[in-house]
Each structure stands twice: as structure tokens, then as C-alpha cells.
PDB file of C-alpha atoms in Angstrom:
ATOM      1  CA  UNK A1202     230.557-171.111 -20.073  1.00  0.00           C
ATOM      2  CA  UNK A1203     227.307-170.435 -18.241  1.00  0.00           C
ATOM      3  CA  UNK A1204     227.420-170.727 -14.468  1.00  0.00           C
ATOM      4  CA  UNK A1205     225.040-172.426 -12.066  1.00  0.00           C
ATOM      5  CA  UNK A1206     221.549-170.965 -12.364  1.00  0.00           C
ATOM      6  CA  UNK A1207     219.054-170.749  -9.511  1.00  0.00           C
ATOM      7  CA  UNK A1208     215.523-169.434  -9.149  1.00  0.00           C
ATOM      8  CA  UNK A1209     213.835-167.688  -7.577  1.00  0.00           C
ATOM      9  CA  UNK A1210     216.414-165.296  -6.137  1.00  0.00           C
ATOM     10  CA  UNK A1211     214.182-164.248  -3.248  1.00  0.00           C
ATOM     11  CA  UNK A1212     211.153-165.771  -1.575  1.00  0.00           C
ATOM     12  CA  UNK A1213     209.051-164.689   1.370  1.00  0.00           C
ATOM     13  CA  UNK A1214     206.530-167.131   2.807  1.00  0.00           C
ATOM     14  CA  UNK A1215     204.631-167.665   6.029  1.00  0.00           C
ATOM     15  CA  UNK A1216     205.431-170.541   8.351  1.00  0.00           C
ATOM     16  CA  UNK A1217     203.726-173.826   7.495  1.00  0.00           C
ATOM     17  CA  UNK A1218     203.606-172.906   3.797  1.00  0.00           C
ATOM     18  CA  UNK A1219     205.566-174.844   1.201  1.00  0.00           C
ATOM     19  CA  UNK A1220     208.275-173.560  -1.132  1.00  0.00           C
ATOM     20  CA  UNK A1221     210.402-174.970  -3.952  1.00  0.00           C
ATOM     21  CA  UNK A1222     213.749-173.906  -5.365  1.00  0.00           C
ATOM     22  CA  UNK A1223     215.199-174.783  -8.751  1.00  0.00           C
ATOM     23  CA  UNK A1224     218.803-175.291  -9.849  1.00  0.00           C
ATOM     24  CA  UNK A1225     220.407-175.815 -13.239  1.00  0.00           C
ATOM     25  CA  UNK A1226     224.068-176.883 -12.930  1.00  0.00           C
ATOM     26  CA  UNK A1227     226.962-176.140 -15.250  1.00  0.00           C
ATOM     27  CA  UNK A1228     226.602-178.187 -18.419  1.00  0.00           C
ATOM     28  CA  UNK A1229     228.278-181.573 -18.113  1.00  0.00           C
ATOM     29  CA  UNK A1230     228.633-181.495 -14.333  1.00  0.00           C
ATOM     30  CA  UNK A1231     227.436-184.821 -12.972  1.00  0.00           C
ATOM     31  CA  UNK A1232     227.577-183.831  -9.305  1.00  0.00           C
ATOM     32  CA  UNK A1233     225.081-181.390  -7.805  1.00  0.00           C
ATOM     33  CA  UNK A1234     224.888-180.087  -4.248  1.00  0.00           C
ATOM     34  CA  UNK A1235     222.393-178.131  -2.163  1.00  0.00           C
ATOM     35  CA  UNK A1236     223.772-176.121   0.759  1.00  0.00           C
ATOM     36  CA  UNK A1237     221.963-174.090   3.409  1.00  0.00           C
ATOM     37  CA  UNK A1238     223.627-170.906   4.681  1.00  0.00           C
ATOM     38  CA  UNK A1239     222.188-169.353   7.824  1.00  0.00           C
ATOM     39  CA  UNK A1240     223.089-165.713   8.432  1.00  0.00           C
ATOM     40  CA  UNK A1241     226.555-165.372   9.938  1.00  0.00           C
ATOM     41  CA  UNK A1242     227.582-168.957   9.248  1.00  0.00           C
ATOM     42  CA  UNK A1243     229.315-170.912   6.519  1.00  0.00           C
ATOM     43  CA  UNK A1244     227.228-173.021   4.139  1.00  0.00           C
ATOM     44  CA  UNK A1245     226.225-176.516   5.279  1.00  0.00           C
ATOM     45  CA  UNK A1246     225.597-179.384   2.865  1.00  0.00           C
ATOM     46  CA  UNK A1247     222.005-180.628   2.732  1.00  0.00           C
ATOM     47  CA  UNK A1248     222.231-183.148  -0.100  1.00  0.00           C
ATOM     48  CA  UNK A1249     224.641-184.305  -2.817  1.00  0.00           C
ATOM     49  CA  UNK A1250     223.608-185.974  -6.073  1.00  0.00           C
ATOM     50  CA  UNK A1251     225.794-187.942  -8.477  1.00  0.00           C
ATOM     51  CA  UNK A1252     223.812-187.884 -11.724  1.00  0.00           C
ATOM     52  CA  UNK A1253     220.296-188.642 -10.409  1.00  0.00           C
ATOM     53  CA  UNK A1254     221.381-190.729  -7.413  1.00  0.00           C
ATOM     54  CA  UNK A1255     221.785-189.448  -3.847  1.00  0.00           C
ATOM     55  CA  UNK A1256     225.354-189.655  -2.484  1.00  0.00           C
ATOM     56  CA  UNK A1257     224.860-187.912   0.867  1.00  0.00           C
ATOM     57  CA  UNK A1258     221.668-186.637   2.489  1.00  0.00           C
ATOM     58  CA  UNK A1259     222.711-187.162   6.100  1.00  0.00           C
ATOM     59  CA  UNK A1260     222.048-183.528   7.072  1.00  0.00           C
ATOM     60  CA  UNK A1261     218.771-183.118   5.198  1.00  0.00           C
ATOM     61  CA  UNK A1262     215.778-182.736   7.586  1.00  0.00           C
ATOM     62  CA  UNK A1263     213.783-185.382   5.801  1.00  0.00           C
ATOM     63  CA  UNK A1264     210.557-184.732   7.696  1.00  0.00           C
ATOM     64  CA  UNK A1265     210.181-181.422   5.850  1.00  0.00           C
ATOM     65  CA  UNK A1266     212.841-181.193   3.148  1.00  0.00           C
ATOM     66  CA  UNK A1267     212.938-183.164  -0.075  1.00  0.00           C
ATOM     67  CA  UNK A1268     215.062-182.930  -3.215  1.00  0.00           C
ATOM     68  CA  UNK A1269     215.120-184.610  -6.571  1.00  0.00           C
ATOM     69  CA  UNK A1270     217.200-184.675  -9.723  1.00  0.00           C
ATOM     70  CA  UNK A1271     215.093-186.820 -12.011  1.00  0.00           C
ATOM     71  CA  UNK A1272     217.011-186.622 -15.289  1.00  0.00           C
ATOM     72  CA  UNK A1273     220.479-186.061 -13.862  1.00  0.00           C
ATOM     73  CA  UNK A1274     220.514-182.366 -14.796  1.00  0.00           C
ATOM     74  CA  UNK A1275     218.142-179.883 -13.092  1.00  0.00           C
ATOM     75  CA  UNK A1276     217.245-180.262  -9.446  1.00  0.00           C
ATOM     76  CA  UNK A1277     214.505-179.011  -7.147  1.00  0.00           C
ATOM     77  CA  UNK A1278     214.625-178.602  -3.379  1.00  0.00           C
ATOM     78  CA  UNK A1279     211.316-178.414  -1.511  1.00  0.00           C
ATOM     79  CA  UNK A1280     210.407-177.435   2.021  1.00  0.00           C
ATOM     80  CA  UNK A1281     206.993-178.455   3.353  1.00  0.00           C
ATOM     81  CA  UNK A1282     205.959-177.146   5.827  1.00  0.00           C
ATOM     82  CA  UNK A1283     208.404-174.306   6.385  1.00  0.00           C
ATOM     83  CA  UNK A1284     209.503-173.228   9.849  1.00  0.00           C
ATOM     84  CA  UNK A1285     210.925-169.899  10.993  1.00  0.00           C
ATOM     85  CA  UNK A1286     214.385-171.468  11.380  1.00  0.00           C
ATOM     86  CA  UNK A1287     214.428-172.354   7.667  1.00  0.00           C
ATOM     87  CA  UNK A1288     215.107-168.691   6.870  1.00  0.00           C
ATOM     88  CA  UNK A1289     218.454-168.850   5.098  1.00  0.00           C
ATOM     89  CA  UNK A1290     220.155-168.694   1.734  1.00  0.00           C
ATOM     90  CA  UNK A1291     219.894-171.925  -0.257  1.00  0.00           C
ATOM     91  CA  UNK A1292     222.915-172.418  -2.486  1.00  0.00           C
ATOM     92  CA  UNK A1293     223.224-174.862  -5.343  1.00  0.00           C
ATOM     93  CA  UNK A1294     226.662-175.964  -6.540  1.00  0.00           C
ATOM     94  CA  UNK A1295     227.962-178.348  -9.176  1.00  0.00           C
ATOM     95  CA  UNK A1296     231.212-180.071  -9.988  1.00  0.00           C
ATOM     96  CA  UNK A1297     232.733-182.389 -12.545  1.00  0.00           C
ATOM     97  CA  UNK A1298     233.588-185.285 -10.273  1.00  0.00           C
ATOM     98  CA  UNK A1299     235.582-184.758  -7.082  1.00  0.00           C
ATOM     99  CA  UNK A1300     236.990-181.364  -7.997  1.00  0.00           C
ATOM    100  CA  UNK A1301     236.257-177.677  -7.675  1.00  0.00           C
ATOM    101  CA  UNK A1302     232.659-176.860  -6.756  1.00  0.00           C
ATOM    102  CA  UNK A1303     231.022-173.872  -8.446  1.00  0.00           C
ATOM    103  CA  UNK A1304     228.179-172.086  -6.706  1.00  0.00           C
ATOM    104  CA  UNK A1305     225.071-170.379  -8.015  1.00  0.00           C
ATOM    105  CA  UNK A1306     223.807-166.993  -6.766  1.00  0.00           C
ATOM    106  CA  UNK A1307     221.534-168.571  -4.172  1.00  0.00           C
ATOM    107  CA  UNK A1308     217.890-168.195  -3.150  1.00  0.00           C
ATOM    108  CA  UNK A1309     217.210-166.035  -0.100  1.00  0.00           C
ATOM    109  CA  UNK A1310     214.273-167.446   1.871  1.00  0.00           C
ATOM    110  CA  UNK A1311     212.492-165.526   4.606  1.00  0.00           C
ATOM    111  CA  UNK A1312     209.891-167.389   6.637  1.00  0.00           C
ATOM    112  CA  UNK A1313     207.513-165.137   8.594  1.00  0.00           C
TER     113      UNK A1313
ATOM    114  CA  UNK B1013     233.577-184.764  11.934  1.00  0.00           C
ATOM    115  CA  UNK B1014     236.348-182.529  10.673  1.00  0.00           C
ATOM    116  CA  UNK B1015     236.675-179.067  12.241  1.00  0.00           C
ATOM    117  CA  UNK B1016     237.650-175.971  10.241  1.00  0.00           C
ATOM    118  CA  UNK B1017     238.750-172.853  12.080  1.00  0.00           C
ATOM    119  CA  UNK B1018     239.412-169.520  10.429  1.00  0.00           C
ATOM    120  CA  UNK B1019     241.203-166.518  11.835  1.00  0.00           C
ATOM    121  CA  UNK B1020     240.849-163.673  12.368  1.00  0.00           C
ATOM    122  CA  UNK B1021     237.033-163.567  12.540  1.00  0.00           C
ATOM    123  CA  UNK B1022     237.051-160.054  11.174  1.00  0.00           C
ATOM    124  CA  UNK B1023     239.572-157.613   9.815  1.00  0.00           C
ATOM    125  CA  UNK B1024     239.529-153.928   8.878  1.00  0.00           C
ATOM    126  CA  UNK B1025     242.164-152.674   6.457  1.00  0.00           C
ATOM    127  CA  UNK B1026     243.072-149.411   4.849  1.00  0.00           C
ATOM    128  CA  UNK B1027     243.115-149.571   1.072  1.00  0.00           C
ATOM    129  CA  UNK B1028     246.549-150.650  -0.142  1.00  0.00           C
ATOM    130  CA  UNK B1029     247.402-152.725   2.927  1.00  0.00           C
ATOM    131  CA  UNK B1030     248.303-156.426   2.865  1.00  0.00           C
ATOM    132  CA  UNK B1031     246.660-159.183   4.909  1.00  0.00           C
ATOM    133  CA  UNK B1032     246.941-162.877   5.720  1.00  0.00           C
ATOM    134  CA  UNK B1033     243.948-165.067   6.508  1.00  0.00           C
ATOM    135  CA  UNK B1034     244.444-168.450   8.138  1.00  0.00           C
ATOM    136  CA  UNK B1035     242.513-171.723   7.967  1.00  0.00           C
ATOM    137  CA  UNK B1036     243.268-174.624  10.322  1.00  0.00           C
ATOM    138  CA  UNK B1037     241.676-178.045   9.881  1.00  0.00           C
ATOM    139  CA  UNK B1038     241.596-180.949  12.283  1.00  0.00           C
ATOM    140  CA  UNK B1039     242.259-183.915   9.961  1.00  0.00           C
ATOM    141  CA  UNK B1040     243.751-184.817   6.600  1.00  0.00           C
ATOM    142  CA  UNK B1041     241.822-183.556   3.589  1.00  0.00           C
ATOM    143  CA  UNK B1042     241.484-184.386  -0.097  1.00  0.00           C
ATOM    144  CA  UNK B1043     240.451-180.935  -1.200  1.00  0.00           C
ATOM    145  CA  UNK B1044     240.596-177.368   0.067  1.00  0.00           C
ATOM    146  CA  UNK B1045     238.960-174.355  -1.526  1.00  0.00           C
ATOM    147  CA  UNK B1046     239.023-170.657  -0.715  1.00  0.00           C
ATOM    148  CA  UNK B1047     235.961-168.566  -1.568  1.00  0.00           C
ATOM    149  CA  UNK B1048     235.064-164.898  -1.473  1.00  0.00           C
ATOM    150  CA  UNK B1049     231.408-164.156  -0.711  1.00  0.00           C
ATOM    151  CA  UNK B1050     230.588-160.719  -2.035  1.00  0.00           C
ATOM    152  CA  UNK B1051     228.011-158.377  -0.467  1.00  0.00           C
ATOM    153  CA  UNK B1052     225.340-159.821  -2.776  1.00  0.00           C
ATOM    154  CA  UNK B1053     225.920-163.312  -1.383  1.00  0.00           C
ATOM    155  CA  UNK B1054     227.634-164.861  -4.407  1.00  0.00           C
ATOM    156  CA  UNK B1055     230.354-167.372  -3.517  1.00  0.00           C
ATOM    157  CA  UNK B1056     233.280-166.841  -5.861  1.00  0.00           C
ATOM    158  CA  UNK B1057     235.981-169.456  -6.240  1.00  0.00           C
ATOM    159  CA  UNK B1058     239.429-168.144  -5.438  1.00  0.00           C
ATOM    160  CA  UNK B1059     241.592-171.260  -5.209  1.00  0.00           C
ATOM    161  CA  UNK B1060     241.379-175.032  -5.335  1.00  0.00           C
ATOM    162  CA  UNK B1061     244.477-175.847  -3.305  1.00  0.00           C
ATOM    163  CA  UNK B1062     244.739-179.164  -1.417  1.00  0.00           C
ATOM    164  CA  UNK B1063     248.493-178.589  -1.201  1.00  0.00           C
ATOM    165  CA  UNK B1064     251.219-176.245  -2.423  1.00  0.00           C
ATOM    166  CA  UNK B1065     251.116-172.618  -3.455  1.00  0.00           C
ATOM    167  CA  UNK B1066     249.112-170.795  -6.099  1.00  0.00           C
ATOM    168  CA  UNK B1067     248.902-167.180  -7.153  1.00  0.00           C
ATOM    169  CA  UNK B1068     246.257-165.223  -9.014  1.00  0.00           C
ATOM    170  CA  UNK B1069     246.973-161.538  -9.375  1.00  0.00           C
ATOM    171  CA  UNK B1070     247.002-159.882  -5.950  1.00  0.00           C
ATOM    172  CA  UNK B1071     245.879-163.070  -4.258  1.00  0.00           C
ATOM    173  CA  UNK B1072     247.926-166.096  -3.371  1.00  0.00           C
ATOM    174  CA  UNK B1073     247.341-169.171  -1.237  1.00  0.00           C
ATOM    175  CA  UNK B1074     249.489-171.782   0.424  1.00  0.00           C
ATOM    176  CA  UNK B1075     248.339-175.080   1.913  1.00  0.00           C
ATOM    177  CA  UNK B1076     250.648-177.153   4.111  1.00  0.00           C
ATOM    178  CA  UNK B1077     248.653-180.361   4.245  1.00  0.00           C
ATOM    179  CA  UNK B1078     251.029-182.153   6.634  1.00  0.00           C
ATOM    180  CA  UNK B1079     250.567-179.373   9.206  1.00  0.00           C
ATOM    181  CA  UNK B1080     246.834-178.957   8.468  1.00  0.00           C
ATOM    182  CA  UNK B1081     246.628-175.292   7.620  1.00  0.00           C
ATOM    183  CA  UNK B1082     246.168-172.987   4.687  1.00  0.00           C
ATOM    184  CA  UNK B1083     246.901-169.283   4.265  1.00  0.00           C
ATOM    185  CA  UNK B1084     245.321-166.752   1.931  1.00  0.00           C
ATOM    186  CA  UNK B1085     247.352-163.637   1.171  1.00  0.00           C
ATOM    187  CA  UNK B1086     245.772-160.452  -0.130  1.00  0.00           C
ATOM    188  CA  UNK B1087     248.195-157.784  -1.275  1.00  0.00           C
ATOM    189  CA  UNK B1088     247.468-154.122  -2.046  1.00  0.00           C
ATOM    190  CA  UNK B1089     243.877-154.516  -0.872  1.00  0.00           C
ATOM    191  CA  UNK B1090     241.046-152.698  -2.654  1.00  0.00           C
ATOM    192  CA  UNK B1091     237.559-151.792  -1.466  1.00  0.00           C
ATOM    193  CA  UNK B1092     236.179-154.442  -3.820  1.00  0.00           C
ATOM    194  CA  UNK B1093     238.000-157.074  -1.741  1.00  0.00           C
ATOM    195  CA  UNK B1094     235.496-156.474   1.055  1.00  0.00           C
ATOM    196  CA  UNK B1095     233.245-159.383   1.960  1.00  0.00           C
ATOM    197  CA  UNK B1096     233.540-162.726   3.703  1.00  0.00           C
ATOM    198  CA  UNK B1097     236.343-165.167   2.940  1.00  0.00           C
ATOM    199  CA  UNK B1098     235.596-168.845   3.493  1.00  0.00           C
ATOM    200  CA  UNK B1099     237.886-171.815   3.646  1.00  0.00           C
ATOM    201  CA  UNK B1100     236.240-175.180   2.944  1.00  0.00           C
ATOM    202  CA  UNK B1101     237.654-178.704   3.008  1.00  0.00           C
ATOM    203  CA  UNK B1102     236.678-182.171   1.794  1.00  0.00           C
ATOM    204  CA  UNK B1103     237.307-185.462   3.572  1.00  0.00           C
ATOM    205  CA  UNK B1104     237.389-188.286   1.060  1.00  0.00           C
ATOM    206  CA  UNK B1105     235.099-190.687   2.869  1.00  0.00           C
ATOM    207  CA  UNK B1106     232.257-188.156   2.881  1.00  0.00           C
ATOM    208  CA  UNK B1107     231.764-187.975  -0.861  1.00  0.00           C
ATOM    209  CA  UNK B1108     232.737-184.499  -1.978  1.00  0.00           C
ATOM    210  CA  UNK B1109     231.027-182.615   0.849  1.00  0.00           C
ATOM    211  CA  UNK B1110     232.630-179.251   1.539  1.00  0.00           C
ATOM    212  CA  UNK B1111     232.885-178.438   5.251  1.00  0.00           C
ATOM    213  CA  UNK B1112     233.120-174.681   5.677  1.00  0.00           C
ATOM    214  CA  UNK B1113     234.770-172.589   8.335  1.00  0.00           C
ATOM    215  CA  UNK B1114     232.908-169.685   9.907  1.00  0.00           C
ATOM    216  CA  UNK B1115     234.619-167.201   7.604  1.00  0.00           C
ATOM    217  CA  UNK B1116     236.678-164.025   7.958  1.00  0.00           C
ATOM    218  CA  UNK B1117     234.823-160.747   7.442  1.00  0.00           C
ATOM    219  CA  UNK B1118     237.083-158.299   5.618  1.00  0.00           C
ATOM    220  CA  UNK B1119     236.342-154.580   5.353  1.00  0.00           C
ATOM    221  CA  UNK B1120     238.643-152.442   3.226  1.00  0.00           C
ATOM    222  CA  UNK B1121     238.313-148.701   3.783  1.00  0.00           C
ATOM    223  CA  UNK B1122     239.243-146.087   1.200  1.00  0.00           C
TER     224      UNK B1122
END
């Protein structure tokens, strides 16, 4: 079974630019998550989707971050405009209901 | 919100040694997972263990939900066990959001 796919793997941008990340979950997984992991810390949930509806986006900085999952499968996470403190690894995970979450390889973002 | 504390924060072992990592959480949970984050950043599932004991090869885990802690045992450690070990929990009323501890950094020397 294929795992969670993410792209790009690395991205370097300058502050105030915009960036987008893509995630393809494990086939059949209705629940998709985006986490942000700052260096030296554990991942923190940004947003959770159930099919194409948002379950939890309480920790998403909505003035600059947005995410969508239009057809209930792939998802994109966008940052516009980026700040220096957005430098982190962005992890996508998926699960089949309220069970084990499986993580993708992550996108490492560096904002200069 | 729920607090997750992991200990020790870092650990250095000689290859072949055994170790125990601890995870304490501040409230009842519906789910608990242990992960290994390898040097390339990939989070690898080790155990889904809201309660009880499970074993997988040289690794085993025990969660005592009533006392709000979980333990991860690594026996006969290998250099490939190096990395960061995370404990993460779910509180039911927050969807399925995993709340992570700060992790334990493990270095296994040959």
C-alpha cells in the first residue's frame, strides 16, 4: 500500500513570498491532517479535514495560511505572505477514521 | 489543553544496551501513539496503544491509562535506532488531533 505522498520535499523562499504544499493521502483515508513541526519541537496540528470538510482549524493562522481539500482526496496548504517564523517542516498525515495516523515525508520550508 | 511530557529529553546508549522512555499525560485519552522520527525527518509509526501492552521485535510498549503514562522499551539497541522518539495522544472532544510531547533524542553509539 502506498504511503502518504507530499511535494515538494524542500522549498526556500524569501519573506513575503507565497508558497504551496501538496499532499496525497493513503487511498481510502477520509481524514487528512496538516501539522507544522518547528525545529526541536513536536509536530503541532494546523488543520484537520474529514472528507472535504474542516473538523479543526483552531491553530491555523488564518491571516496567512489557507488549506483546501476540494474533492475529499488531495489537499493543498498555502502560506501567503510567508514570515521568517514559518520556517519549519510541514507534515501531512491521514487516517481511516479515529485510528492510527500515518505521516508523509514532510516538506522542509526555509524562509529567508 | 492536555499536556504531554516525555523523559528523558535525551539519551546516549552503547550499542546492545536496553532503554526505557516514558510519556506522562495530564488527562484521559482516547488514543496514544509512539513514533520514531529518523534523521531524514520521517515519522514512523511504532505503536498505536491507548492501553495495554504490545510488542514488535525489539520494541515493546505499555500504556497504563488509569495512571496516565506510557512506556516504550527498546532492547538490544542498534545504531539505526537513533533519532527522536515522540509520544502523541488524542483527546476525544478535539476530533482526532494528536498532541505531541517534546520528544526523546536517542543516540546509539557503536
